[in-house]
Amino acid sequence: MAKHNYAKMLVDAGYKVVVVEQVERVAEQKERVVSASGPSCVERDACEMFTKGTLVDPELLGGAGARYMAYLHFEEQVGNGGANVELPFAACLVDAATSQIFVGRITDGRDRNALRTLLAQVQPSEVVYTVSNLPGEVLGMLRRLPCRPQLSPMHAQTSGLVARDRLARYRSAHPGKLSQALESLLNHESVVVAVASAMDYLDVVLLGQRMLPFASWDVLDHVCSSSSAASGAGPNASSRRMVLDATALSALEVLETLEGTYKGSLLDFLDHTSTQFGFRLLKQWLCAPLLQVDEIRTRQDSVEFLMQNLDVTQRLKDGLKKVPLDLERATSRVWGYAQQAERHAVMYEDITAKRLGDFMVLLKAYEQSIQLLAAVLPASRTLPERLTRITRTQGQGGGFPDLQAVILHLRGSVVDVPNPKSGKSKFRPADGADAQYDSMCQQIEQVKANLEAELYALKSRHPNVSLGFIHRPPAERYEVECDNDALPKPFMSTVDITSQSKARTRFKTK
């Protein structure tokens, strides 16, 4: 789509892009102008907004890596000075493409090593902050980051009271969304402000209603690999993952070389993944190596199985490469369709049919993945514990949900209707699958029948005149067309003439 091509160039150059589209039909505009004062042109409004850290469309995302929007909120200094001074801050990371949100409170020191580590591991595409809250040295650090995030200052700081009210309304609307671990973090006011401000920013970029109702929330420990990052408690023997700070990541060239390039880094060398979501998981593993011996051995058992069964490994790789979608991002996008039509623009194409088509492609991708696992790793084959957990269905003792029955039900709820004129086909809900859709279809058919009856009545009154409907989308539909001067002038004075040419007149009855 040309819009996305131009938007991507602007976003990559550091700009924010707002898409303004028509949100009012011509007929609605005419009624509004007659009934009330206002602008004579059709109404237009902002329908989409693209920023570096909030992209969701595949055409804009580019690579497989996660694009995080990070909101940072800094607390007052703890301690009177010296080496033991603490500079805690809260962070809220949002991956809009997969609808994942990570929250943490991090205890830092004068050297800002914890912040450097977080930024080095996450490599945010956009950093949002309140101008009055961000320390000057941190702003300088953000401007010097190799990943060059887009900096989005907010001039009005959200108070703790307003932030807690925002979260209370979210809990009320979506009970059970926030885990107990996350609720314990929300005892800190800085975390509450960071989360509420991130939610406010998602509203600003027109993603709040689409993403927040079904977002997946987690503590930041799962991203930045440190229990201290999530809770503020220092490293301890129960930590599940090793903390690779910014210095280690740079010296070991884990994510990029000393020259600042991805090519030649450890991640580049180890990346033999077959899917985009596999690449994102590998990156997390490299930034957060396991510490617990039992977990390391469990992973090693699975790796050993795959290395000893290269035929299985190759079949899995070949099959996964054929999956047509990034399942994480595509699932999030389709769920967003279910929550809200993210653009309020007037659509002169059947946008519902297009989205149902996207949904059917997603179902096919899931079905393809399930069939691949069943063929390559049949239930009769003994697998290591970790592989059993991630490839077997819950009915087979694993953790993978049994989706086949759900997929069959959903596929049966959508039908493919061919268009004899264009040769293309489009999807629509099957009869009986959606009562609201069926009701709307019945109303539409009734309106069409009434229009046809009106045309038949006109033809009966004027049998010697050639009358017929003409459609001129997007402006007008169901106009009656006839030859100029074919109908008597008294009759024409009772209709609404919409347009005239040298030979034809188009009108609507009142």
mmCIF file of C-alpha atoms in Angstrom, residues 25-348:
data_model
loop_
_atom_site.group_PDB
_atom_site.id
_atom_site.type_symbol
_atom_site.label_atom_id
_atom_site.label_comp_id
_atom_site.label_asym_id
_atom_site.label_seq_id
_atom_site.Cartn_x
_atom_site.Cartn_y
_atom_site.Cartn_z
ATOM 1 C CA ARG A 25 -20.472 10.311 4.145
ATOM 2 C CA VAL A 26 -21.652 12.894 1.621
ATOM 3 C CA ALA A 27 -25.299 12.241 2.483
ATOM 4 C CA GLU A 28 -24.556 12.708 6.196
ATOM 5 C CA GLN A 29 -22.756 15.972 5.426
ATOM 6 C CA LYS A 30 -25.724 17.293 3.471
ATOM 7 C CA GLU A 31 -28.122 16.467 6.296
ATOM 8 C CA ARG A 32 -25.825 18.129 8.831
ATOM 9 C CA VAL A 33 -25.493 21.327 6.794
ATOM 10 C CA VAL A 34 -29.274 21.565 6.393
ATOM 11 C CA SER A 35 -30.064 20.906 10.055
ATOM 12 C CA ALA A 36 -27.270 22.869 11.736
ATOM 13 C CA SER A 37 -24.503 25.328 11.129
ATOM 14 C CA GLY A 38 -21.006 24.058 10.486
ATOM 15 C CA PRO A 39 -18.386 23.561 7.794
ATOM 16 C CA SER A 40 -19.804 22.796 4.384
ATOM 17 C CA CYS A 41 -17.174 20.173 3.545
ATOM 18 C CA VAL A 42 -17.337 16.573 4.708
ATOM 19 C CA GLU A 43 -15.807 16.017 8.135
ATOM 20 C CA ARG A 44 -12.302 14.592 8.404
ATOM 21 C CA ASP A 45 -10.392 13.395 11.442
ATOM 22 C CA ALA A 46 -7.211 11.615 12.541
ATOM 23 C CA CYS A 47 -7.748 7.886 11.985
ATOM 24 C CA GLU A 48 -4.261 6.423 12.394
ATOM 25 C CA MET A 49 -0.964 7.501 13.874
ATOM 26 C CA PHE A 50 2.434 5.962 13.219
ATOM 27 C CA THR A 51 5.415 6.415 15.542
ATOM 28 C CA LYS A 52 8.641 4.473 15.689
ATOM 29 C CA GLY A 53 7.646 2.468 18.766
ATOM 30 C CA THR A 54 3.942 1.837 18.104
ATOM 31 C CA LEU A 55 3.861 0.245 14.652
ATOM 32 C CA VAL A 56 1.520 -2.718 14.167
ATOM 33 C CA ASP A 57 1.138 -3.141 10.396
ATOM 34 C CA PRO A 58 3.464 -5.735 8.798
ATOM 35 C CA GLU A 59 4.306 -3.324 5.967
ATOM 36 C CA LEU A 60 5.710 -0.862 8.510
ATOM 37 C CA LEU A 61 7.453 -3.171 10.971
ATOM 38 C CA GLY A 62 10.215 -4.245 8.623
ATOM 39 C CA GLY A 63 12.324 -6.785 10.555
ATOM 40 C CA ALA A 64 11.548 -9.629 12.922
ATOM 41 C CA GLY A 65 12.798 -7.925 16.078
ATOM 42 C CA ALA A 66 10.468 -6.451 18.675
ATOM 43 C CA ARG A 67 9.828 -2.697 18.495
ATOM 44 C CA TYR A 68 9.408 -1.468 22.046
ATOM 45 C CA MET A 69 7.936 1.808 23.191
ATOM 46 C CA ALA A 70 9.450 2.533 26.619
ATOM 47 C CA TYR A 71 7.975 4.914 29.171
ATOM 48 C CA LEU A 72 10.429 5.915 31.914
ATOM 49 C CA HIS A 73 9.548 7.596 35.216
ATOM 50 C CA PHE A 74 12.268 8.496 37.741
ATOM 51 C CA GLU A 75 11.879 8.664 41.522
ATOM 52 C CA GLU A 76 13.605 11.000 43.948
ATOM 53 C CA GLN A 77 17.118 10.099 45.086
ATOM 54 C CA VAL A 78 17.250 7.664 48.009
ATOM 55 C CA GLY A 79 20.144 8.278 50.451
ATOM 56 C CA ASN A 80 22.240 11.276 51.349
ATOM 57 C CA GLY A 81 25.047 10.655 48.909
ATOM 58 C CA GLY A 82 28.147 8.548 48.635
ATOM 59 C CA ALA A 83 28.507 5.184 46.957
ATOM 60 C CA ASN A 84 25.252 3.765 48.353
ATOM 61 C CA VAL A 85 22.928 6.355 46.838
ATOM 62 C CA GLU A 86 19.926 4.839 45.053
ATOM 63 C CA LEU A 87 18.229 6.313 41.991
ATOM 64 C CA PRO A 88 15.205 4.067 41.359
ATOM 65 C CA PHE A 89 13.006 4.402 38.299
ATOM 66 C CA ALA A 90 9.981 2.664 36.786
ATOM 67 C CA ALA A 91 9.747 1.409 33.231
ATOM 68 C CA CYS A 92 6.805 0.287 31.116
ATOM 69 C CA LEU A 93 7.686 -1.424 27.836
ATOM 70 C CA VAL A 94 5.028 -1.859 25.153
ATOM 71 C CA ASP A 95 5.336 -4.100 22.099
ATOM 72 C CA ALA A 96 2.323 -2.850 20.167
ATOM 73 C CA ALA A 97 2.706 -5.426 17.389
ATOM 74 C CA THR A 98 2.193 -8.357 19.784
ATOM 75 C CA SER A 99 0.167 -6.489 22.458
ATOM 76 C CA GLN A 100 2.679 -7.348 25.180
ATOM 77 C CA ILE A 101 3.353 -4.952 28.067
ATOM 78 C CA PHE A 102 6.212 -5.359 30.562
ATOM 79 C CA VAL A 103 6.403 -3.378 33.795
ATOM 80 C CA GLY A 104 9.223 -3.031 36.311
ATOM 81 C CA ARG A 105 10.804 -0.918 39.027
ATOM 82 C CA ILE A 106 14.579 -0.802 38.823
ATOM 83 C CA THR A 107 17.041 0.310 41.476
ATOM 84 C CA ASP A 108 19.929 2.187 39.907
ATOM 85 C CA GLY A 109 23.083 3.975 41.039
ATOM 86 C CA ARG A 110 24.940 7.118 40.095
ATOM 87 C CA ASP A 111 26.527 5.412 37.094
ATOM 88 C CA ARG A 112 23.057 4.562 35.696
ATOM 89 C CA ASN A 113 24.325 1.066 34.914
ATOM 90 C CA ALA A 114 20.899 -0.559 35.397
ATOM 91 C CA LEU A 115 19.309 1.902 32.963
ATOM 92 C CA ARG A 116 22.135 1.352 30.460
ATOM 93 C CA THR A 117 21.609 -2.405 30.766
ATOM 94 C CA LEU A 118 17.868 -2.146 30.192
ATOM 95 C CA LEU A 119 18.327 0.076 27.139
ATOM 96 C CA ALA A 120 21.072 -2.153 25.730
ATOM 97 C CA GLN A 121 18.979 -5.312 26.087
ATOM 98 C CA VAL A 122 15.647 -3.924 24.936
ATOM 99 C CA GLN A 123 16.919 -1.447 22.304
ATOM 100 C CA PRO A 124 13.688 0.599 22.384
ATOM 101 C CA SER A 125 12.448 2.163 19.173
ATOM 102 C CA GLU A 126 10.785 5.005 21.076
ATOM 103 C CA VAL A 127 11.221 6.463 24.558
ATOM 104 C CA VAL A 128 8.366 8.461 26.097
ATOM 105 C CA TYR A 129 8.979 10.612 29.164
ATOM 106 C CA THR A 130 7.732 13.643 31.054
ATOM 107 C CA VAL A 131 9.985 16.652 30.500
ATOM 108 C CA SER A 132 9.981 17.769 34.137
ATOM 109 C CA ASN A 133 10.778 14.247 35.386
ATOM 110 C CA LEU A 134 13.673 13.179 33.153
ATOM 111 C CA PRO A 135 17.180 13.924 34.532
ATOM 112 C CA GLY A 136 19.412 15.830 32.140
ATOM 113 C CA GLU A 137 22.148 13.178 32.046
ATOM 114 C CA VAL A 138 19.562 10.532 31.115
ATOM 115 C CA LEU A 139 18.329 12.640 28.206
ATOM 116 C CA GLY A 140 21.905 12.894 26.970
ATOM 117 C CA MET A 141 22.291 9.122 27.308
ATOM 118 C CA LEU A 142 19.126 8.511 25.274
ATOM 119 C CA ARG A 143 20.333 10.816 22.512
ATOM 120 C CA ARG A 144 23.614 8.905 22.260
ATOM 121 C CA LEU A 145 22.088 5.415 22.068
ATOM 122 C CA PRO A 146 23.240 3.410 19.012
ATOM 123 C CA CYS A 147 19.651 2.251 18.345
ATOM 124 C CA ARG A 148 18.622 5.939 17.988
ATOM 125 C CA PRO A 149 15.146 5.756 19.582
ATOM 126 C CA GLN A 150 12.519 8.348 18.796
ATOM 127 C CA LEU A 151 12.207 10.652 21.818
ATOM 128 C CA SER A 152 8.623 11.630 22.659
ATOM 129 C CA PRO A 153 8.402 14.175 25.492
ATOM 130 C CA MET A 154 5.127 14.708 27.341
ATOM 131 C CA HIS A 155 4.797 18.117 28.963
ATOM 132 C CA ALA A 156 1.970 17.371 31.402
ATOM 133 C CA GLN A 157 2.915 14.922 34.150
ATOM 134 C CA THR A 158 0.267 12.476 35.354
ATOM 135 C CA SER A 159 -0.248 12.730 39.119
ATOM 136 C CA GLY A 160 -0.314 9.634 41.288
ATOM 137 C CA LEU A 161 -4.000 10.146 42.103
ATOM 138 C CA VAL A 162 -5.002 10.429 38.447
ATOM 139 C CA ALA A 163 -2.809 7.446 37.553
ATOM 140 C CA ARG A 164 -4.402 5.235 40.211
ATOM 141 C CA ASP A 165 -7.851 6.244 39.002
ATOM 142 C CA ARG A 166 -6.884 5.257 35.449
ATOM 143 C CA LEU A 167 -5.685 1.844 36.617
ATOM 144 C CA ALA A 168 -8.781 1.349 38.778
ATOM 145 C CA ARG A 169 -10.989 1.916 35.743
ATOM 146 C CA TYR A 170 -8.893 -0.547 33.742
ATOM 147 C CA ARG A 171 -9.154 -3.217 36.470
ATOM 148 C CA SER A 172 -12.910 -2.706 36.636
ATOM 149 C CA ALA A 173 -13.322 -3.067 32.879
ATOM 150 C CA HIS A 174 -10.890 -5.998 32.568
ATOM 151 C CA PRO A 175 -10.788 -7.954 35.852
ATOM 152 C CA GLY A 176 -8.002 -10.486 36.291
ATOM 153 C CA LYS A 177 -5.742 -8.910 33.676
ATOM 154 C CA LEU A 178 -2.998 -7.927 36.116
ATOM 155 C CA SER A 179 -1.132 -10.743 37.854
ATOM 156 C CA GLN A 180 -0.354 -10.814 41.571
ATOM 157 C CA ALA A 181 3.313 -10.104 40.841
ATOM 158 C CA LEU A 182 2.349 -7.063 38.816
ATOM 159 C CA GLU A 183 -0.083 -5.853 41.476
ATOM 160 C CA SER A 184 2.733 -5.933 44.039
ATOM 161 C CA LEU A 185 4.805 -3.701 41.772
ATOM 162 C CA LEU A 186 1.905 -1.267 41.571
ATOM 163 C CA ASN A 187 2.365 -0.488 45.267
ATOM 164 C CA HIS A 188 5.085 1.898 44.072
ATOM 165 C CA GLU A 189 3.689 5.206 42.864
ATOM 166 C CA SER A 190 6.381 5.532 40.180
ATOM 167 C CA VAL A 191 5.213 2.259 38.618
ATOM 168 C CA VAL A 192 1.582 3.396 38.712
ATOM 169 C CA VAL A 193 2.503 6.665 36.983
ATOM 170 C CA ALA A 194 4.605 4.855 34.352
ATOM 171 C CA VAL A 195 1.821 2.385 33.519
ATOM 172 C CA ALA A 196 -0.958 4.989 33.415
ATOM 173 C CA SER A 197 1.169 7.373 31.335
ATOM 174 C CA ALA A 198 1.998 4.598 28.866
ATOM 175 C CA MET A 199 -1.727 3.851 28.572
ATOM 176 C CA ASP A 200 -2.409 7.549 27.988
ATOM 177 C CA TYR A 201 0.213 7.631 25.241
ATOM 178 C CA LEU A 202 -1.381 4.614 23.556
ATOM 179 C CA ASP A 203 -4.640 6.582 23.543
ATOM 180 C CA VAL A 204 -2.829 9.536 21.958
ATOM 181 C CA VAL A 205 -1.527 7.350 19.107
ATOM 182 C CA LEU A 206 -5.018 5.809 18.687
ATOM 183 C CA LEU A 207 -4.042 2.322 19.877
ATOM 184 C CA GLY A 208 -5.501 2.280 23.385
ATOM 185 C CA GLN A 209 -8.959 0.896 22.589
ATOM 186 C CA ARG A 210 -7.536 -1.567 20.117
ATOM 187 C CA MET A 211 -4.721 -2.975 22.260
ATOM 188 C CA LEU A 212 -5.355 -2.545 25.988
ATOM 189 C CA PRO A 213 -8.504 -4.728 26.374
ATOM 190 C CA PHE A 214 -6.595 -7.918 25.551
ATOM 191 C CA ALA A 215 -2.969 -6.918 26.223
ATOM 192 C CA SER A 216 -0.677 -9.455 27.878
ATOM 193 C CA TRP A 217 0.932 -7.998 31.025
ATOM 194 C CA ASP A 218 4.102 -9.274 32.654
ATOM 195 C CA VAL A 219 6.854 -8.130 34.987
ATOM 196 C CA LEU A 220 9.961 -6.722 33.369
ATOM 197 C CA ASP A 221 12.035 -9.607 34.699
ATOM 198 C CA HIS A 222 10.992 -11.653 31.664
ATOM 199 C CA VAL A 223 12.588 -9.093 29.356
ATOM 200 C CA CYS A 224 15.560 -7.608 31.136
ATOM 201 C CA SER A 225 16.552 -10.891 32.774
ATOM 202 C CA SER A 226 17.052 -9.625 36.288
ATOM 203 C CA SER A 227 14.890 -10.143 39.335
ATOM 204 C CA SER A 228 16.311 -6.875 40.596
ATOM 205 C CA ALA A 229 14.934 -5.153 37.522
ATOM 206 C CA ALA A 230 11.461 -6.292 38.400
ATOM 207 C CA SER A 231 11.452 -5.782 42.123
ATOM 208 C CA GLY A 232 14.347 -3.611 43.118
ATOM 209 C CA ALA A 233 15.885 -6.417 45.205
ATOM 210 C CA GLY A 234 19.494 -7.160 44.259
ATOM 211 C CA PRO A 235 20.710 -10.356 42.576
ATOM 212 C CA ASN A 236 20.211 -13.420 44.724
ATOM 213 C CA ALA A 237 20.633 -17.173 44.623
ATOM 214 C CA SER A 238 17.068 -17.698 43.435
ATOM 215 C CA SER A 239 17.532 -15.595 40.289
ATOM 216 C CA ARG A 240 16.506 -17.625 37.256
ATOM 217 C CA ARG A 241 18.571 -15.701 34.726
ATOM 218 C CA MET A 242 21.979 -14.090 34.501
ATOM 219 C CA VAL A 243 22.234 -10.327 34.308
ATOM 220 C CA LEU A 244 24.293 -9.206 31.304
ATOM 221 C CA ASP A 245 24.817 -5.509 31.835
ATOM 222 C CA ALA A 246 25.427 -2.969 29.099
ATOM 223 C CA THR A 247 29.205 -3.365 29.348
ATOM 224 C CA ALA A 248 29.017 -7.150 28.956
ATOM 225 C CA LEU A 249 26.581 -6.941 26.044
ATOM 226 C CA SER A 250 28.901 -4.513 24.284
ATOM 227 C CA ALA A 251 32.192 -6.278 25.070
ATOM 228 C CA LEU A 252 30.824 -9.690 24.073
ATOM 229 C CA GLU A 253 29.170 -8.189 20.964
ATOM 230 C CA VAL A 254 25.963 -10.038 21.799
ATOM 231 C CA LEU A 255 23.522 -7.862 19.838
ATOM 232 C CA GLU A 256 25.850 -5.733 17.743
ATOM 233 C CA THR A 257 29.564 -5.464 17.012
ATOM 234 C CA LEU A 258 31.881 -2.839 18.424
ATOM 235 C CA GLU A 259 31.356 -0.970 15.145
ATOM 236 C CA GLY A 260 27.625 -0.805 15.917
ATOM 237 C CA THR A 261 26.443 -3.250 13.220
ATOM 238 C CA TYR A 262 24.230 -6.321 13.604
ATOM 239 C CA LYS A 263 26.213 -8.272 11.005
ATOM 240 C CA GLY A 264 28.944 -10.185 12.812
ATOM 241 C CA SER A 265 27.339 -10.066 16.262
ATOM 242 C CA LEU A 266 26.748 -13.176 18.364
ATOM 243 C CA LEU A 267 23.019 -12.996 17.637
ATOM 244 C CA ASP A 268 23.717 -12.823 13.913
ATOM 245 C CA PHE A 269 26.063 -15.843 14.148
ATOM 246 C CA LEU A 270 23.607 -17.983 16.125
ATOM 247 C CA ASP A 271 20.462 -16.993 14.269
ATOM 248 C CA HIS A 272 19.273 -19.999 12.291
ATOM 249 C CA THR A 273 15.650 -19.482 13.274
ATOM 250 C CA SER A 274 12.860 -20.211 10.818
ATOM 251 C CA THR A 275 10.245 -17.781 12.141
ATOM 252 C CA GLN A 276 10.155 -14.167 13.254
ATOM 253 C CA PHE A 277 8.825 -15.063 16.701
ATOM 254 C CA GLY A 278 11.647 -17.602 17.002
ATOM 255 C CA PHE A 279 14.170 -14.837 16.354
ATOM 256 C CA ARG A 280 12.656 -12.689 19.104
ATOM 257 C CA LEU A 281 12.832 -15.600 21.561
ATOM 258 C CA LEU A 282 16.471 -16.322 20.679
ATOM 259 C CA LYS A 283 17.346 -12.686 21.344
ATOM 260 C CA GLN A 284 15.721 -12.905 24.792
ATOM 261 C CA TRP A 285 17.666 -16.083 25.555
ATOM 262 C CA LEU A 286 20.984 -14.472 24.624
ATOM 263 C CA CYS A 287 20.299 -11.391 26.732
ATOM 264 C CA ALA A 288 19.097 -13.520 29.652
ATOM 265 C CA PRO A 289 21.065 -16.798 29.978
ATOM 266 C CA LEU A 290 19.591 -19.342 32.371
ATOM 267 C CA LEU A 291 21.138 -19.742 35.835
ATOM 268 C CA GLN A 292 19.162 -22.618 37.356
ATOM 269 C CA VAL A 293 20.881 -25.952 36.694
ATOM 270 C CA ASP A 294 17.600 -27.867 36.367
ATOM 271 C CA GLU A 295 16.297 -25.463 33.728
ATOM 272 C CA ILE A 296 19.590 -25.553 31.832
ATOM 273 C CA ARG A 297 19.539 -29.368 31.758
ATOM 274 C CA THR A 298 15.891 -29.399 30.659
ATOM 275 C CA ARG A 299 16.744 -27.142 27.721
ATOM 276 C CA GLN A 300 19.864 -29.190 26.933
ATOM 277 C CA ASP A 301 17.788 -32.390 26.807
ATOM 278 C CA SER A 302 15.574 -30.836 24.140
ATOM 279 C CA VAL A 303 18.564 -29.549 22.159
ATOM 280 C CA GLU A 304 20.211 -32.976 22.376
ATOM 281 C CA PHE A 305 17.046 -34.648 21.064
ATOM 282 C CA LEU A 306 16.909 -32.297 18.081
ATOM 283 C CA MET A 307 20.617 -32.764 17.326
ATOM 284 C CA GLN A 308 20.306 -36.551 17.476
ATOM 285 C CA ASN A 309 17.201 -36.508 15.253
ATOM 286 C CA LEU A 310 18.282 -34.232 12.416
ATOM 287 C CA ASP A 311 15.502 -35.509 10.161
ATOM 288 C CA VAL A 312 12.949 -34.267 12.698
ATOM 289 C CA THR A 313 14.768 -30.953 13.051
ATOM 290 C CA GLN A 314 14.932 -30.395 9.296
ATOM 291 C CA ARG A 315 11.254 -31.245 8.793
ATOM 292 C CA LEU A 316 10.310 -28.804 11.555
ATOM 293 C CA LYS A 317 12.473 -26.046 10.058
ATOM 294 C CA ASP A 318 11.128 -26.584 6.549
ATOM 295 C CA GLY A 319 7.543 -26.689 7.795
ATOM 296 C CA LEU A 320 7.851 -23.579 9.959
ATOM 297 C CA LYS A 321 9.355 -21.595 7.080
ATOM 298 C CA LYS A 322 6.149 -22.282 5.135
ATOM 299 C CA VAL A 323 3.906 -20.797 7.836
ATOM 300 C CA PRO A 324 2.682 -17.654 6.045
ATOM 301 C CA LEU A 325 2.447 -15.353 9.071
ATOM 302 C CA ASP A 326 4.226 -14.124 12.141
ATOM 303 C CA LEU A 327 1.719 -15.839 14.440
ATOM 304 C CA GLU A 328 2.336 -13.544 17.426
ATOM 305 C CA ARG A 329 1.863 -10.314 15.518
ATOM 306 C CA ALA A 330 -0.943 -11.580 13.278
ATOM 307 C CA THR A 331 -2.935 -12.859 16.270
ATOM 308 C CA SER A 332 -2.596 -9.496 17.999
ATOM 309 C CA ARG A 333 -3.682 -7.672 14.843
ATOM 310 C CA VAL A 334 -6.787 -9.829 14.339
ATOM 311 C CA TRP A 335 -7.766 -9.452 17.994
ATOM 312 C CA GLY A 336 -7.452 -5.718 17.481
ATOM 313 C CA TYR A 337 -9.974 -5.960 14.655
ATOM 314 C CA ALA A 338 -12.371 -7.663 17.058
ATOM 315 C CA GLN A 339 -12.026 -4.906 19.657
ATOM 316 C CA GLN A 340 -12.408 -1.883 17.442
ATOM 317 C CA ALA A 341 -12.229 -0.722 13.877
ATOM 318 C CA GLU A 342 -9.035 1.179 14.593
ATOM 319 C CA ARG A 343 -9.771 3.676 11.852
ATOM 320 C CA HIS A 344 -13.079 5.547 11.922
ATOM 321 C CA ALA A 345 -12.742 6.476 8.270
ATOM 322 C CA VAL A 346 -15.583 6.018 5.818
ATOM 323 C CA MET A 347 -14.726 2.869 3.863
ATOM 324 C CA TYR A 348 -15.979 2.538 0.310
#
